[in-house]
Tab-separated table of C-alpha atoms in Angstrom:
chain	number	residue	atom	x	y	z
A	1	UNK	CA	-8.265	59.835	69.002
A	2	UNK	CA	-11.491	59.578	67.013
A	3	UNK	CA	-14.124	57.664	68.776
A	4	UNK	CA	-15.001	54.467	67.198
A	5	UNK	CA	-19.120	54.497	67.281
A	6	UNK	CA	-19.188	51.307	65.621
A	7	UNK	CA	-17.889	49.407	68.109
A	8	UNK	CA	-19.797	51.226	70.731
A	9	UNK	CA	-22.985	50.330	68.810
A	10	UNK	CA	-21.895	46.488	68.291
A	11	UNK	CA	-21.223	46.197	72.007
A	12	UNK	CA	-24.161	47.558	73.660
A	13	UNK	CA	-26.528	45.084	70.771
A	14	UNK	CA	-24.741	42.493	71.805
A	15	UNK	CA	-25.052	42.889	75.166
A	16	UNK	CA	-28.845	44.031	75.407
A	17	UNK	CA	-29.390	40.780	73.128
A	18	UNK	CA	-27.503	38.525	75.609
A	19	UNK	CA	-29.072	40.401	78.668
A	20	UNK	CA	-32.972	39.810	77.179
A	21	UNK	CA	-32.592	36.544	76.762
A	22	UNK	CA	-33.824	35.286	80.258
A	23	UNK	CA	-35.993	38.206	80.604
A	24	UNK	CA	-38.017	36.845	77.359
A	25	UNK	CA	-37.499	33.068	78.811
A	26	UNK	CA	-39.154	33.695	82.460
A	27	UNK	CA	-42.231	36.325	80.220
A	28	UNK	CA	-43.210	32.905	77.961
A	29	UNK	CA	-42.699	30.230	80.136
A	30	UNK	CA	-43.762	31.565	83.758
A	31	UNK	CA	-47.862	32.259	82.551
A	32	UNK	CA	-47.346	28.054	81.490
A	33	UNK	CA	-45.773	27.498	84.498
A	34	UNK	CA	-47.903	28.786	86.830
A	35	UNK	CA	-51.127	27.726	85.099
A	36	UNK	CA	-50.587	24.196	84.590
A	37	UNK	CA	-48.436	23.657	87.863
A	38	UNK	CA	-50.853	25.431	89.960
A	39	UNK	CA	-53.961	26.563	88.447
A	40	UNK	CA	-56.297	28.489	86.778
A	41	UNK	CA	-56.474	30.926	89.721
A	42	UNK	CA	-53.131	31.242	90.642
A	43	UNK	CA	-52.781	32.617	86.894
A	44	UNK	CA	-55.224	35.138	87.383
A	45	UNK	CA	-53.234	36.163	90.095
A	46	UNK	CA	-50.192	36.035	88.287
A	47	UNK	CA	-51.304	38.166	85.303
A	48	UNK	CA	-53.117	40.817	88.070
A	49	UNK	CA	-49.804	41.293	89.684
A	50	UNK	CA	-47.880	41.574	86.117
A	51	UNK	CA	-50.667	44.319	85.295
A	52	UNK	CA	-50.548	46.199	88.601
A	53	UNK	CA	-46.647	46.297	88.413
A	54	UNK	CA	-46.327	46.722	85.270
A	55	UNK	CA	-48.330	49.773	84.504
A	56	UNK	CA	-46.771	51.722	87.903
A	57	UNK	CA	-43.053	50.976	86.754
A	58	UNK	CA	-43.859	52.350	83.378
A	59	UNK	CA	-45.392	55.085	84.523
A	60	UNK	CA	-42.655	55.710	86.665
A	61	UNK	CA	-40.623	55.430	83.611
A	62	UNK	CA	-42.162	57.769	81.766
A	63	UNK	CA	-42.209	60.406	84.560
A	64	UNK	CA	-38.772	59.817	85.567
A	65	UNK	CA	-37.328	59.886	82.085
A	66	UNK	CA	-39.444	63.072	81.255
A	67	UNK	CA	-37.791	64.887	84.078
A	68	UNK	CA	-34.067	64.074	83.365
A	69	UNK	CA	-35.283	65.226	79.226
A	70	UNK	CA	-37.014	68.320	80.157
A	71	UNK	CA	-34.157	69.375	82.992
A	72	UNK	CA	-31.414	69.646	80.405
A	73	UNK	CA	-33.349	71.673	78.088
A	74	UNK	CA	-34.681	73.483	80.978
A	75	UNK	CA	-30.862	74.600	81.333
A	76	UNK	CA	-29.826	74.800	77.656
A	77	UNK	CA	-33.044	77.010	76.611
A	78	UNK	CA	-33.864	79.004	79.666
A	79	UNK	CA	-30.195	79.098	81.048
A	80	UNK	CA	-30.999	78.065	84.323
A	81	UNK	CA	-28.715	76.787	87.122
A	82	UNK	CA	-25.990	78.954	85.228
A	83	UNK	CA	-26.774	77.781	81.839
A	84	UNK	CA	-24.537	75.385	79.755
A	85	UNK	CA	-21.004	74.664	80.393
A	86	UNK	CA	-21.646	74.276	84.615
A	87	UNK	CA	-21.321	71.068	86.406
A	88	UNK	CA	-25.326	71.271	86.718
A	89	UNK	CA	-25.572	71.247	83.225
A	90	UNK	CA	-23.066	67.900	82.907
A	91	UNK	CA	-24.909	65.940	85.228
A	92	UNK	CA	-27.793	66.539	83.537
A	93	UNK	CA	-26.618	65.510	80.882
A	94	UNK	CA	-25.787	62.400	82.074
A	95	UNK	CA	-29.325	62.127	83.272
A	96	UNK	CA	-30.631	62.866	80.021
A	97	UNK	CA	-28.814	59.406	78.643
A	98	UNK	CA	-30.098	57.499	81.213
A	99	UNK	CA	-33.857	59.557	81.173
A	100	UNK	CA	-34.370	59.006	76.891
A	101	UNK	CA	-34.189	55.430	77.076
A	102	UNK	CA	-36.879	55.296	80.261
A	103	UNK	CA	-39.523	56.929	78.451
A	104	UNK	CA	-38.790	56.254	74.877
A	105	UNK	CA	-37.558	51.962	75.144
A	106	UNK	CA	-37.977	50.501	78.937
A	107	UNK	CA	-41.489	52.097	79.717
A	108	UNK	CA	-43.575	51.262	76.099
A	109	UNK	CA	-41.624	48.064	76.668
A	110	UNK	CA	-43.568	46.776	79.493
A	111	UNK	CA	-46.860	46.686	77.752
A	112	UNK	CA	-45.556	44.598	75.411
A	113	UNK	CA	-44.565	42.311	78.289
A	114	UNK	CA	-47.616	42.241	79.761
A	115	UNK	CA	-50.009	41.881	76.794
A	116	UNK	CA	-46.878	38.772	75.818
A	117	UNK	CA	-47.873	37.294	79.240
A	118	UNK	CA	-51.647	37.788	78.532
A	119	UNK	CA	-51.840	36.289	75.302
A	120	UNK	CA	-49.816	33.204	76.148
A	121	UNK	CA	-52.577	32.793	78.837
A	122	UNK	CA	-55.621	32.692	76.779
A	123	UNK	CA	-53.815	30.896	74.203
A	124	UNK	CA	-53.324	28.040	77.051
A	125	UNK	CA	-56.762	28.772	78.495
A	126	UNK	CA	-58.354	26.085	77.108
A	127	UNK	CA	-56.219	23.422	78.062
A	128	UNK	CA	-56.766	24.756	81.478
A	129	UNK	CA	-60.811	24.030	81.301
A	130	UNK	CA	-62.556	22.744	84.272
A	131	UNK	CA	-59.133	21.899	86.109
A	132	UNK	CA	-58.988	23.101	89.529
A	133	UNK	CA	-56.074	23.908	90.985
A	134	UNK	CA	-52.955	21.099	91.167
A	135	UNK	CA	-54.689	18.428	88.890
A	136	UNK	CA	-52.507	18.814	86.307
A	137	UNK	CA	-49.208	19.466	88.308
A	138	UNK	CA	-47.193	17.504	86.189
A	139	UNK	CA	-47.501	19.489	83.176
A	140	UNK	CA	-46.519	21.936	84.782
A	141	UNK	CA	-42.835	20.610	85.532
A	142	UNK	CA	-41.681	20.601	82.676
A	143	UNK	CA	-42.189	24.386	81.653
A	144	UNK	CA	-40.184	24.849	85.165
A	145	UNK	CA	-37.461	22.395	84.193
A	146	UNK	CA	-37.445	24.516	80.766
A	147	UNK	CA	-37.000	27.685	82.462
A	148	UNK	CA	-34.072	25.818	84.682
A	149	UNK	CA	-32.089	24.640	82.083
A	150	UNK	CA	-32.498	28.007	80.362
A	151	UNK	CA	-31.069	30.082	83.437
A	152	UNK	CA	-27.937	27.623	83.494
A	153	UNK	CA	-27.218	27.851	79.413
A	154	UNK	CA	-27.462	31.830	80.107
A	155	UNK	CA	-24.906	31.735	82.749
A	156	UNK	CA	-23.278	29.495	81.262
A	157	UNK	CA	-22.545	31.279	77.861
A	158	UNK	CA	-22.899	34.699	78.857
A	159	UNK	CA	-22.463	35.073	82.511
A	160	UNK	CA	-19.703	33.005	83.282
A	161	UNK	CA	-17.325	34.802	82.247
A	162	UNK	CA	-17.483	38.747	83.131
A	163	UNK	CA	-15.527	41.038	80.586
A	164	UNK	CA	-13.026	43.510	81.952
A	165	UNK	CA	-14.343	46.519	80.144
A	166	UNK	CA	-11.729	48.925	82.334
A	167	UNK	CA	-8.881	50.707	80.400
A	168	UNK	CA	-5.704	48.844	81.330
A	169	UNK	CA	-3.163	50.802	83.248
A	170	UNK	CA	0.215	49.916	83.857
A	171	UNK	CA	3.079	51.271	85.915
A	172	UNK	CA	4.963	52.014	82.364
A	173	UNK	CA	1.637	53.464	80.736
A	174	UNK	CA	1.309	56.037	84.135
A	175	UNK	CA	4.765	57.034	84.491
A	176	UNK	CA	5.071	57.673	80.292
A	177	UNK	CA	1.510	59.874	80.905
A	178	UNK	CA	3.671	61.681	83.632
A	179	UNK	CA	6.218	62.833	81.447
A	180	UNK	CA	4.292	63.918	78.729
A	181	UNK	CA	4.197	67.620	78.374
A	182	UNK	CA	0.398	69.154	78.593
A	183	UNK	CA	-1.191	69.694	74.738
A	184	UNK	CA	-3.353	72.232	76.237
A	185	UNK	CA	-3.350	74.572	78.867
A	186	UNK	CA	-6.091	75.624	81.024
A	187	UNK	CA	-7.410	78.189	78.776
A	188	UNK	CA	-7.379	76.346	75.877
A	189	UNK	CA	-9.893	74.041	76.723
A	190	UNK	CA	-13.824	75.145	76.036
A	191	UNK	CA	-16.885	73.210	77.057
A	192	UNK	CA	-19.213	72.627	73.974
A	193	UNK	CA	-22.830	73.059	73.645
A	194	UNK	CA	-23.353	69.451	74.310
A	195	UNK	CA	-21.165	69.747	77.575
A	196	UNK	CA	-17.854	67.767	75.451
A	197	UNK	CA	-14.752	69.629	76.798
A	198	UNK	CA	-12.759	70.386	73.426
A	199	UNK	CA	-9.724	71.391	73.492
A	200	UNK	CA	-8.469	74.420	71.000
């Protein structure tokens, strides 16, 4: 059967989109938060920790993602490990879609989260002046109260209710599989260049 890329593509959007949502809640709401509930200082503290953080897991992003990259074209250009076609070269290939996304998406990302964070601070930096900390406490409620409410609609709309993304499988589907006869036998069936076992 030919592989519907479509759908693949409308699921995982739809699913990053759900899944960002209370990410991009807690990043606005939690420098507000802290600053008017607690204080100038404690946002300091919030935005040095967000930095420090921050910058290592991106770097470890990058680094990590680099080395899944460069290890499958270490194997497909130098033929290392036994070149393609081996079980080394499959799981790095499997690394390799889990390595382009950590340098390429989820490492850049985080500076955009923290500079987010930063500039939501200064822009509430002057409504901040000359308060020490706890004065204005009560402001500071009902950012929390926002970011409350915001975790229950999440779960409540996309949470809830976890999709059963395995294949079904029933007794008549396994026992029909059974008595098919084989459409290929073992030497029939190549491994491609991407490590895709086609069958001739």
């Amino acid at each position: 059967a030919e592989a519907d890329s479509d759908k693949c593509v409308a699921i995982s959007t739809q699913s990053s989109v759900e899944e960002m949502v209370l990410p991009g809640i807690y990043a606005i709401l939690s420098p507000i938060t802290v600053g008017f509930l607690i204080g100038p200082r404690c946002l300091t503290g919030l935005l040095g920790g967000a930095i420090a953080s921050g910058m290592m897991l991106a770097l470890m992003m990058a680094n990590a993602g680099g080395a899944w990259d460069n290890s499958k074209k270490y194997i497909e250009i130098e033929g290392a490990k036994g070149g393609k076609g081996t079980e080394t070269h499959k799981a790095c290939i499997v690394g390799d879609t889990v390595g382009d996304p950590f340098k390429d998406t989820s490492g850049p990302s985080l500076n955009i989260l923290i500079k987010l964070m930063s500039i939501i601070s200064l822009t509430i930096a002057p409504l901040m002046e000359d308060d020490d900390d706890w004065d204005s406490w009560y402001y500071g409620l009902i950012p929390l109260a926002a970011m409350l409410i915001g975790t229950y609609l999440v779960y409540h709309f996309f949470w809830r209710d976890v999709a059963d993304i395995t294949a079904p499988v029933g007794v008549e589907k396994m026992e029909a599989v059974k008595d098919e006869p084989m459409s290929a036998t073992k030497d029939e069936v190549e491994v491609g260049n991407d490590g895709a076992i086609n069958q001739s």
